[in-house]
Short mmCIF file of C-alpha atoms and ligand atoms in Angstrom, two decimals:
data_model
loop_
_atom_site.label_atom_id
_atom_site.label_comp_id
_atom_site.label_asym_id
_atom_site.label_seq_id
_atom_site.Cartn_x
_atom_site.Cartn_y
_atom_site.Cartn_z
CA UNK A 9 27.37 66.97 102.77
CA UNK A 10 30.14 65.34 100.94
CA UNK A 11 33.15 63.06 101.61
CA UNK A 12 35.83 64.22 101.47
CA UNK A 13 39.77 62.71 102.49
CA UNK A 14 41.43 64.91 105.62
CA UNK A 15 45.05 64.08 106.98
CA UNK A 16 45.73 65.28 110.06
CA UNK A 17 49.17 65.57 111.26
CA UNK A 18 50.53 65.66 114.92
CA UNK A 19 54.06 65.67 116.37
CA UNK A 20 54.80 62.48 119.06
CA UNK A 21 56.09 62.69 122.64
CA UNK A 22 57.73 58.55 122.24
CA UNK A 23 59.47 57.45 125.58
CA UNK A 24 63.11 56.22 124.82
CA UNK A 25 61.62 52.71 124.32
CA UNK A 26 58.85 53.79 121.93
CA UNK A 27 61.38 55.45 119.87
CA UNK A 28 63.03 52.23 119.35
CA UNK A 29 59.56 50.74 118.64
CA UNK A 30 58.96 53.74 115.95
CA UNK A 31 62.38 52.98 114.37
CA UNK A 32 62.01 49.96 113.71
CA UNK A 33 59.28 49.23 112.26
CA UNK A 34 60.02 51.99 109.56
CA UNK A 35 63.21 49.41 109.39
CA UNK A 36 61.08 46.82 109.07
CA UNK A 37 59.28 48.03 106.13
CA UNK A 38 62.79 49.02 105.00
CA UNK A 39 63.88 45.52 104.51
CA UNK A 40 60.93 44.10 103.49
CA UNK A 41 60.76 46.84 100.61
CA UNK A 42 64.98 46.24 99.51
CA UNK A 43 64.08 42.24 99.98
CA UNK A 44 61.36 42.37 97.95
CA UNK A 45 62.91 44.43 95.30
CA UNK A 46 65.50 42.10 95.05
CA UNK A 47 63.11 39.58 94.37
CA UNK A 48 62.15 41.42 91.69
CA UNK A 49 64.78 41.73 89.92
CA UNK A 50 66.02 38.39 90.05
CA UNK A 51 62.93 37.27 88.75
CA UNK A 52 62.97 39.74 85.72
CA UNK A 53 66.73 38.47 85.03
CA UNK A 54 65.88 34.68 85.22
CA UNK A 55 62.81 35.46 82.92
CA UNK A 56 65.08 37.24 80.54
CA UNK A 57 67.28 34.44 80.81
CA UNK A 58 64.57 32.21 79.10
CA UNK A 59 62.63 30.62 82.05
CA UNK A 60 59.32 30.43 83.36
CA UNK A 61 59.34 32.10 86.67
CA UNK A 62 56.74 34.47 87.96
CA UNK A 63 57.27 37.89 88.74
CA UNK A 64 55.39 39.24 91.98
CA UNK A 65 54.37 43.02 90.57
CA UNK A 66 50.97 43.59 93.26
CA UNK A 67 50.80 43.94 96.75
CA UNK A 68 49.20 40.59 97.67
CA UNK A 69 51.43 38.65 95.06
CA UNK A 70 54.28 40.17 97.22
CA UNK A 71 53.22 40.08 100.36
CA UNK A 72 52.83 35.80 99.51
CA UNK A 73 56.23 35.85 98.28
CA UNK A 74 57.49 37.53 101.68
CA UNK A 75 55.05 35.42 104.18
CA UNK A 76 56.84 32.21 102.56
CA UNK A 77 60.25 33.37 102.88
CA UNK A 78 59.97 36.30 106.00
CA UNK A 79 61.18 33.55 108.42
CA UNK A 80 64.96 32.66 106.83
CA UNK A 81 65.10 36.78 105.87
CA UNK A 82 63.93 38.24 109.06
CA UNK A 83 63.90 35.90 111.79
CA UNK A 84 62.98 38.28 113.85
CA UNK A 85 59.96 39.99 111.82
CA UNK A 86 57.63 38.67 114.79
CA UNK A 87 58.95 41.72 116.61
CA UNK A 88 57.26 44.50 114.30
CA UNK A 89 53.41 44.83 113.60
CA UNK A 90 52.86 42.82 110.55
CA UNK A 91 51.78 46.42 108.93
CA UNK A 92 55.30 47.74 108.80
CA UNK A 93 55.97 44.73 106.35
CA UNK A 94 53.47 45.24 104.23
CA UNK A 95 53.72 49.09 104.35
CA UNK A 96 57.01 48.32 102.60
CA UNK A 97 55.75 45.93 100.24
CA UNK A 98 53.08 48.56 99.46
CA UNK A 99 55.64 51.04 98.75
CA UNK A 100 57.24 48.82 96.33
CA UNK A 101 54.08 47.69 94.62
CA UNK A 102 53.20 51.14 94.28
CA UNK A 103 56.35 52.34 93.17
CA UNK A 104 56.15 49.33 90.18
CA UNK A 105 52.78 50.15 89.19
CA UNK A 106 53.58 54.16 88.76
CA UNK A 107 57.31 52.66 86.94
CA UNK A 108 55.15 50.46 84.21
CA UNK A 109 52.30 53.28 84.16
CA UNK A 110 54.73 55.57 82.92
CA UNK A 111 56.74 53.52 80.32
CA UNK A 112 52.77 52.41 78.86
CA UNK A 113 52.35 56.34 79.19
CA UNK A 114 49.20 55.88 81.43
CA UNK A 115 51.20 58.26 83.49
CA UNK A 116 52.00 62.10 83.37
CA UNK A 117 54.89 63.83 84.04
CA UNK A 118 58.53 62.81 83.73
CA UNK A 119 59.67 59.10 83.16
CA UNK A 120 58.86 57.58 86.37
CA UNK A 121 62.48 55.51 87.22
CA UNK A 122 62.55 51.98 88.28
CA UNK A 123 62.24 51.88 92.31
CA UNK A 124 65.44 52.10 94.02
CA UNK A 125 66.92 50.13 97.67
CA UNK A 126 66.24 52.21 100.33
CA UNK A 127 69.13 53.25 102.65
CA UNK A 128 69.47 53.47 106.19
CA UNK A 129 69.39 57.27 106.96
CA UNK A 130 69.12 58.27 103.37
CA UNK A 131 65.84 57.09 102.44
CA UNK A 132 62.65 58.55 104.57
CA UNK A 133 61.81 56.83 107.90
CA UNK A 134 58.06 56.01 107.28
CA UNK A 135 55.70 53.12 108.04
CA UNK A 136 51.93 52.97 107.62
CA UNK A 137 49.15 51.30 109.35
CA UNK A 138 46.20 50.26 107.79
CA UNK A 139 44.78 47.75 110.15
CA UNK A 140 44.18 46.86 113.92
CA UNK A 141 43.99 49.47 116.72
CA UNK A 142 44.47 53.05 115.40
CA UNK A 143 42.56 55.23 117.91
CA UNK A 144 42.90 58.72 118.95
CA UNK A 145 42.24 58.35 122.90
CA UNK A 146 39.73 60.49 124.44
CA UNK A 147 41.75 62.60 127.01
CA UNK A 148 43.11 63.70 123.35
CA UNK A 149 46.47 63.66 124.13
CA UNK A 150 47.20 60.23 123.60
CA UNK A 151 46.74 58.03 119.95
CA UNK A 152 47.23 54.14 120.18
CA UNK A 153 49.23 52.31 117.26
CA UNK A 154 49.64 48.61 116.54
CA UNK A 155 52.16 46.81 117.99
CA UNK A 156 53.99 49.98 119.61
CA UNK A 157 50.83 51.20 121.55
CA UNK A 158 49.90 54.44 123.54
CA UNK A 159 52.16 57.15 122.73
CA UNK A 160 51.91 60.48 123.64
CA UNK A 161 51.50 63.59 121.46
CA UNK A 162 52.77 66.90 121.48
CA UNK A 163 49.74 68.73 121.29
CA UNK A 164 46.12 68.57 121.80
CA UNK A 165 44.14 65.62 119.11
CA UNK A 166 41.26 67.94 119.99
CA UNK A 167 39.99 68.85 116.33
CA UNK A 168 40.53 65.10 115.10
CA UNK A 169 38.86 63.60 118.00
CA UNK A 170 35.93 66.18 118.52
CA UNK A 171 34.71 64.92 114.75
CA UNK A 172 35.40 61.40 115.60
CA UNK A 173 33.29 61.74 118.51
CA UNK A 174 30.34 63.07 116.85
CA UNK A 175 30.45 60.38 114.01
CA UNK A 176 31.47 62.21 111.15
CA UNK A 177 35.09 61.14 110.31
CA UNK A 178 36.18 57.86 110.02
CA UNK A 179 40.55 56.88 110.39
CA UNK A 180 41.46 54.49 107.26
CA UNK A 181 45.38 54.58 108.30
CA UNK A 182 48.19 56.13 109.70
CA UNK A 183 51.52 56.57 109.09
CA UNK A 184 54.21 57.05 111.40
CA UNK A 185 57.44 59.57 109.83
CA UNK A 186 60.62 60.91 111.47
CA UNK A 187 61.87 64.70 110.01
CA UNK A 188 65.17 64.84 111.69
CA UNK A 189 64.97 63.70 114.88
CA UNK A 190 60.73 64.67 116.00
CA UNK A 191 58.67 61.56 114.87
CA UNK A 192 54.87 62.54 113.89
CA UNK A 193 51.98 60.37 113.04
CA UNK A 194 49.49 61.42 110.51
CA UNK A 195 46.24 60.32 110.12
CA UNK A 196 44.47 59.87 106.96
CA UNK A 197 40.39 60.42 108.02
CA UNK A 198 37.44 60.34 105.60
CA UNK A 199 35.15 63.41 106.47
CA UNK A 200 31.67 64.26 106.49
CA UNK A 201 31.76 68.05 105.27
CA UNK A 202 28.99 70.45 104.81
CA UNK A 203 29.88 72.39 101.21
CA UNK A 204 28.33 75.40 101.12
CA UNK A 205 27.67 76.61 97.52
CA UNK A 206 29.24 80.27 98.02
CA UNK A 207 30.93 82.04 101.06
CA UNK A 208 28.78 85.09 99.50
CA UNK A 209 31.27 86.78 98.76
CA UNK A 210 32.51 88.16 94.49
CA UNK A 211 35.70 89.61 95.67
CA UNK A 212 39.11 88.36 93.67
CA UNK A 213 42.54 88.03 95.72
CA UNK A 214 45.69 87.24 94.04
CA UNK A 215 48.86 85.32 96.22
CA UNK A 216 52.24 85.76 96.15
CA UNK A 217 53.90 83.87 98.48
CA UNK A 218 57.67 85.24 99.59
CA UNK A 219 60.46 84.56 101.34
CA UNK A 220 60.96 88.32 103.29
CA UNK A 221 57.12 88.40 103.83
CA UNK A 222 54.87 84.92 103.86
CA UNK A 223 52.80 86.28 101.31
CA UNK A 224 51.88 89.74 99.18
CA UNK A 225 48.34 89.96 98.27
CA UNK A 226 46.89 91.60 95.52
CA UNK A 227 45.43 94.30 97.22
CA UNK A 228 48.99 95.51 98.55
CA UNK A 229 49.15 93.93 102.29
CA UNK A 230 52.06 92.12 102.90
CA UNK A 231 51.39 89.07 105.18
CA UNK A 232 54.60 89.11 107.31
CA UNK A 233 56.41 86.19 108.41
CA UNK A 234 55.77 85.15 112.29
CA UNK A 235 58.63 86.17 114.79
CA UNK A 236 59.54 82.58 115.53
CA UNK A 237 59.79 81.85 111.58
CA UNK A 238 62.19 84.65 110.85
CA UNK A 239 64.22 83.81 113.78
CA UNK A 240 64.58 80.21 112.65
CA UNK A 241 65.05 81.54 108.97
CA UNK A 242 68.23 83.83 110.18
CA UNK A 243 69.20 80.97 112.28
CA UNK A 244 69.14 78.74 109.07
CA UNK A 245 70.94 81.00 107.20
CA UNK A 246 73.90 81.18 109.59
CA UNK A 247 73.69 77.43 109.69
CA UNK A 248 74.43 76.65 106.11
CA UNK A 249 77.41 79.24 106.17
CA UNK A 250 78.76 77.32 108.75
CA UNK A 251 77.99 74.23 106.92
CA UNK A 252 79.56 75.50 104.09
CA UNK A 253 82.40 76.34 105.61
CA UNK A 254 82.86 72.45 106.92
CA UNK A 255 85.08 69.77 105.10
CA UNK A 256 83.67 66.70 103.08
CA UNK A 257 83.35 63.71 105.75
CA UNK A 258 84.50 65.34 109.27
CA UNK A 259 82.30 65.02 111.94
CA UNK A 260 81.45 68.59 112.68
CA UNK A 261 80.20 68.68 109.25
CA UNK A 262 77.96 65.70 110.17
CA UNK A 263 76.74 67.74 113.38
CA UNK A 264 75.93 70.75 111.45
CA UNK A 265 74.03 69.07 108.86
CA UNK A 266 72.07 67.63 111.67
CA UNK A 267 71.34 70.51 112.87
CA UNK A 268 70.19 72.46 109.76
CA UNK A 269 67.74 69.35 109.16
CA UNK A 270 66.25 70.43 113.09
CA UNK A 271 66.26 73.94 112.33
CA UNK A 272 64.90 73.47 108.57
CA UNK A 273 61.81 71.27 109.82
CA UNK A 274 60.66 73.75 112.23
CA UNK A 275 60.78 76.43 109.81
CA UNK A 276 58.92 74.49 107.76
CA UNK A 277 56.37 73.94 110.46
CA UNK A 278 55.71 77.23 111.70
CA UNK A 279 55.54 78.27 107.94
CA UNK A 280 52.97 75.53 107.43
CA UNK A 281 50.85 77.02 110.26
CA UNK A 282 50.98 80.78 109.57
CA UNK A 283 49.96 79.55 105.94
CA UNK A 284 46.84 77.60 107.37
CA UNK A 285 45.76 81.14 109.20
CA UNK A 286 46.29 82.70 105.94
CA UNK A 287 44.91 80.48 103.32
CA UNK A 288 41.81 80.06 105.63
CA UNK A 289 41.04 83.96 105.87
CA UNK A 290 41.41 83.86 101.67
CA UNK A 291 38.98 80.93 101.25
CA UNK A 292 36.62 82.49 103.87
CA UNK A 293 37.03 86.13 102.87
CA UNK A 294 36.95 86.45 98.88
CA UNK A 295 34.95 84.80 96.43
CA UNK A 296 37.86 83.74 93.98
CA UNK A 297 41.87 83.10 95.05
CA UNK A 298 44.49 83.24 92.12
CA UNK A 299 47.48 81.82 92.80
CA UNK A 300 50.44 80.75 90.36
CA UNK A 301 50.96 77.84 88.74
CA UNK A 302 54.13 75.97 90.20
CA UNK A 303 56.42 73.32 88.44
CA UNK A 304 56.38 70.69 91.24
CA UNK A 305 58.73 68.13 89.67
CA UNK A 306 61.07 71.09 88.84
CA UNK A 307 61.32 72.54 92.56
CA UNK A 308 62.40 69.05 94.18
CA UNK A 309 65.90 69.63 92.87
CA UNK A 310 66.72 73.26 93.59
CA UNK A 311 69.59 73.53 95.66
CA UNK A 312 69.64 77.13 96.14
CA UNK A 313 68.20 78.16 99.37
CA UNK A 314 66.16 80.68 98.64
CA UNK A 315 64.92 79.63 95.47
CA UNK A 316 64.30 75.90 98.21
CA UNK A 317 62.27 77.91 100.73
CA UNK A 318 60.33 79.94 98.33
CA UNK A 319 59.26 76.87 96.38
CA UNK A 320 58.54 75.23 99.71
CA UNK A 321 56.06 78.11 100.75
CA UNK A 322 54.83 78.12 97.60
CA UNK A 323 54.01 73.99 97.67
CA UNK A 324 52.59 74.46 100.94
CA UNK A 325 50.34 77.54 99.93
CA UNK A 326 49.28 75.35 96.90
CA UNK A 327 48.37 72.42 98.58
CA UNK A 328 46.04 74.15 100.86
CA UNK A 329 44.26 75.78 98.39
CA UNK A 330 43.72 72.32 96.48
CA UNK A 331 40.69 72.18 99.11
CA UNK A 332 40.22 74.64 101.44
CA UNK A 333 38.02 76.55 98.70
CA UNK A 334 35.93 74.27 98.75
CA UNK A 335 35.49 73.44 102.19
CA UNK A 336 34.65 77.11 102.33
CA UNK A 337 32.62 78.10 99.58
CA UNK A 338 34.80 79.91 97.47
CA UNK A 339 37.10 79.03 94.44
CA UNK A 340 40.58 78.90 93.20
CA UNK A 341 41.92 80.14 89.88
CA UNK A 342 45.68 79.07 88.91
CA UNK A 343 47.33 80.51 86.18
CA UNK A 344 48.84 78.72 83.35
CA UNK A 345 52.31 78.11 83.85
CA UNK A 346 54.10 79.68 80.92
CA UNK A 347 52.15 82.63 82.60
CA UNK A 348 54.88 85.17 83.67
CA UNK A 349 53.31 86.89 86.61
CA UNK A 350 56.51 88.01 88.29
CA UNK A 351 58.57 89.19 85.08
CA UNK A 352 55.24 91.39 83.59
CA UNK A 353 54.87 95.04 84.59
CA UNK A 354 51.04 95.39 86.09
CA UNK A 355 50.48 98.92 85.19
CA UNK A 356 51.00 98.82 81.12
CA UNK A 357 51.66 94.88 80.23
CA UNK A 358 55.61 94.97 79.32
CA UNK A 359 57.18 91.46 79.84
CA UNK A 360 60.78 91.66 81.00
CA UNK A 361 62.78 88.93 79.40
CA UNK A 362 64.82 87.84 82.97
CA UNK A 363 64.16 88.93 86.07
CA UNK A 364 66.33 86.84 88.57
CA UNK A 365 64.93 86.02 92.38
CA UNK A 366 67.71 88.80 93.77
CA UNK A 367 65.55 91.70 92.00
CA UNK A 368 63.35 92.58 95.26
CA UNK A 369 61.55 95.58 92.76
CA UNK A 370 60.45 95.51 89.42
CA UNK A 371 61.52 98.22 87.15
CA UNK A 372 59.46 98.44 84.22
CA UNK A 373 61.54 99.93 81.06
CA UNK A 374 58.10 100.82 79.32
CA UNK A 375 56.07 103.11 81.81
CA UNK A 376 59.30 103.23 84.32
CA UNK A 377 57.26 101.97 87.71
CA UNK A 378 58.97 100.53 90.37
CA UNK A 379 57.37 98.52 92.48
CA UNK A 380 57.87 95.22 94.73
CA UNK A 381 58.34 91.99 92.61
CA UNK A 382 55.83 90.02 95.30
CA UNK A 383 53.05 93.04 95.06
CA UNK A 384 53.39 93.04 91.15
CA UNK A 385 53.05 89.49 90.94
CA UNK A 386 49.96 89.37 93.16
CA UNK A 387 48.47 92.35 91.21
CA UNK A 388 48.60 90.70 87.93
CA UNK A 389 47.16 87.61 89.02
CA UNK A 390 44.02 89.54 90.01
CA UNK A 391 43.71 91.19 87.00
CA UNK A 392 44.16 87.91 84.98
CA UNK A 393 41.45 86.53 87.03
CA UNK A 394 39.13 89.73 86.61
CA UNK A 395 39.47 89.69 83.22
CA UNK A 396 38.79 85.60 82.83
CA UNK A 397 35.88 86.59 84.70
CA UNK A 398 34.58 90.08 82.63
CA UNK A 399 34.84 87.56 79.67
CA UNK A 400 31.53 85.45 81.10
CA UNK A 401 33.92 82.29 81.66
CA UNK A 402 32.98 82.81 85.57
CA UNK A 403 29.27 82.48 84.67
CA UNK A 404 29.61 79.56 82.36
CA UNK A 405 31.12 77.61 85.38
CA UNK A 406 28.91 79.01 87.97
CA UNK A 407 28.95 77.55 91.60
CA UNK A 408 27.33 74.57 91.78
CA UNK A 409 27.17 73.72 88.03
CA UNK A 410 30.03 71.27 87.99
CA UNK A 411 29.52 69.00 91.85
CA UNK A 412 31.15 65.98 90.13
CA UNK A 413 34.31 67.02 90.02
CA UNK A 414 34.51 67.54 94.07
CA UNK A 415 35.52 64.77 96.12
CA UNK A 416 38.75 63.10 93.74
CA UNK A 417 40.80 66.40 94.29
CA UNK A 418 40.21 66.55 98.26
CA UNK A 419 43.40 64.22 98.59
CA UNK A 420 46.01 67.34 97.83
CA UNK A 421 48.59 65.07 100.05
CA UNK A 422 48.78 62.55 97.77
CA UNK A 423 48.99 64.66 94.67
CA UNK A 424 52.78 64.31 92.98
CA UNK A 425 54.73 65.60 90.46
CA UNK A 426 53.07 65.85 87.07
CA UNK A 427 49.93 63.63 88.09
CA UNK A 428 47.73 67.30 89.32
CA UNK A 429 44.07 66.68 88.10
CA UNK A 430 43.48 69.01 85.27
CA UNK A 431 40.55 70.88 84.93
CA UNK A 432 37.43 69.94 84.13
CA UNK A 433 37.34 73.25 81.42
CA UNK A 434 40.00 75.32 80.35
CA UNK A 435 39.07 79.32 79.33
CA UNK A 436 41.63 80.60 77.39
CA UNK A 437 41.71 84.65 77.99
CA UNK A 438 44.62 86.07 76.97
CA UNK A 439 45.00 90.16 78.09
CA UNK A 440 48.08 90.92 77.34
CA UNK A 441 48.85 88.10 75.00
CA UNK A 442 49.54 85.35 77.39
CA UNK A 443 47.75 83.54 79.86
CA UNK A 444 45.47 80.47 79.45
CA UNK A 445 43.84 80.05 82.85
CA UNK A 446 43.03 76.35 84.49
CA UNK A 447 40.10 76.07 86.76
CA UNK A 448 41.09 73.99 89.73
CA UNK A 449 37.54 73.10 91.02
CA UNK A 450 34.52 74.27 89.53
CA UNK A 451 31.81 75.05 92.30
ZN1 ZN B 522 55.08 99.18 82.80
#
């Protein structure tokens, strides 16, 4: 048995009057946060300036600063849970913390900026609870909150509740978020897991995952996308035309934005599912899964649809496999990421030098095969990862050899840009010149 960190995610059913309750108190932390940041600042000017004035940096150094001052800011703060307050606070804190971890370089990735206001239907709606009455009710269609109470969800609480009821998960918080206009509450539950060593199974399976299909595997099946996702996919499509098509500032503009943001979040839900069915069947099914490496901090600012959905999947699929391996016995390989699984022919090893996301097959110059871009991908992550293992790497990190290194990585939710754990050993096989391969979890 181990520990290991679970969210689990359900949409809400709020009355009229609950959704005012939801809103604000992600407006309350919302003001606390821009208040507070203000209070930072001035602080760091006056102490520029020459004088001795503290500078709240921490959560409780804050959260004083705000209790002393909270009644000439927000006279009406008694109206909100005191959680959304400090969920804001928290925010901030954190938000300092990663801002001087980075300029100390105690911090990967790019230069972590210094936190910004939050705006009013710019910034994310979101406010977390981390105290007082967070249940799950047992008719398990109902989940109590602070302050806003019983509310109503969407669909059944059954696989949250069933482990609550038999003792082995334990709710540390939840936070409340709005994706255009559905609000959804996610728990964040410490489980009691059974690990099993091995599934028992030695088979490799390299994933692809597309935008025509969900995903290409390795062995040449094509996962398809579900009917409802390529509905709301064409849909989508048609929608940003339109939008495009809209002038700067009018009001239909406005409406059709709003309703790309509807369509977009439920494409991103049902792709979220079918990759859960998926990503379960690999972990369960085959002994190792290979899957790219992915640029996280480079994705966030693609603009170009495809390329946005693709990366999206491709997130998703990634953060599944963070722990569902593990949870299931197997293992997950991901390639290095100067690896170039998509522009190298799997049949004789040619790399072409571009190959751009339009180019649905692969035509090799050097042995002349043509085949589909998603299949040869998948294909030559399998062979990468047959050859890493042929090499003996596999046996040096046998199952069970490295157990330390489980329960830190469970948390794939709250992995960001730059900050992925690394692996614990790095086997450099190189067929084909190229690849150096990270292990994610050794097990
Ligand atoms: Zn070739």
């Amino acid at each position: 048995m181990a520990t290991v960190m679970q969210a689990y995610r359900f949409a809400l059913d709020p009355t009229a009057a609950q959704r005012r309750a939801l809103a604000s108190h992600c407006g309350a932390a919302r003001v606390a946060h821009n208040w507070a940041l203000e209070l930072v600042k001035t602080r760091l000017d006056q102490r520029r300036a020459g004088e001795n004035v503290n500078v709240p940096w921490t959560l409780p150094e804050l959260r004083r600063e705000w209790n002393r001052t909270k009644q000439q800011v927000a006279p009406w703060w008694a109206e909100n849970s005191k959680e959304a307050y400090s969920s804001g606070l928290d925010g901030l804190a954190r938000a300092l913390k990663n801002w001087t971890d980075s300029r100390n370089g105690h911090r990967k990735g790019p230069l972590v900026r210094f936190p910004h206001k939050k705006r009013k239907g710019r910034s994310r709606d979101a406010c977390r609870f981390t105290t007082g009455a967070i249940k799950v009710l047992d008719d398990r269609r109902h989940i109590q909150l602070p302050r806003i109470g019983i509310l109503k969800t969407q669909e059944s609480t059954r696989k949250l509740a069933r482990r609550l009821e038999h003792g082995t998960a334990r709710i540390l918080a939840a936070t409340i978020a709005r994706t255009a206009d559905r609000w959804f509450v996610s728990f964040t539950v410490e489980v009691e897991r059974a690990i099993p060593a091995s599934n028992g199974h030695h088979t490799v399976i390299g994933v692809d995952v597309g935008i025509r299909h969900l995903a290409t595997l390795s062995t040449g099946a094509a996962i398809s996308n579900p009917r409802a996702l390529e509905h709301s996919l064409r849909k989508l499509r048609r929608l940003n035309r339109q939008l495009a098509r809209r002038r700067v500032g009018s009001k239909r503009r406005r409406t059709t934005k709003q309703r790309v943001a509807r369509v977009h979040a439920r494409a991103a839900n049902l792709r979220r599912d079918a990759l859960h069915k998926l990503t379960t069947s690999l972990a369960t099914r085959h002994g190792t899964v290979v899957i790219e490496h992915l640029n996280m901090a480079g994705m966030v600012r693609n603009h170009h649809l495809a390329r946005a959905l693709s990366d999206i999947g491709a997130g998703e699929l990634r953060r599944q496999l963070a722990y569902k391996p593990l949870w299931y016995g197997s293992r997950l390989l991901v390639a290095d990421r100067f690896y170039p699984s998509s522009k190298t022919c799997s049949t004789c090893g040619w790399v072409k030098a571009k190959l751009t996301l339009a180019e649905r097959i692969f035509r090799c110059e050097e042995c002349g095969i043509r085949i589909d871009r998603d299949l040869n991908a998948a294909r030559n992550l399998t062979a990468l990862a047959q050859h890493v293992a042929q090499s003996g790497w596999e046996t040096r990190n046998a199952r069970g050899a490295d157990r330390r290194t489980q329960p830190a990585g469970q948390v794939a939710t709250k992995r960001e840009a730059g900050t992925e754990r690394r692996s614990s050993k790095t086997g450099t096989a190189a067929p084909q010149g190229t690849a150096a391969w990270t292990m994610e979890h050794s097990f």
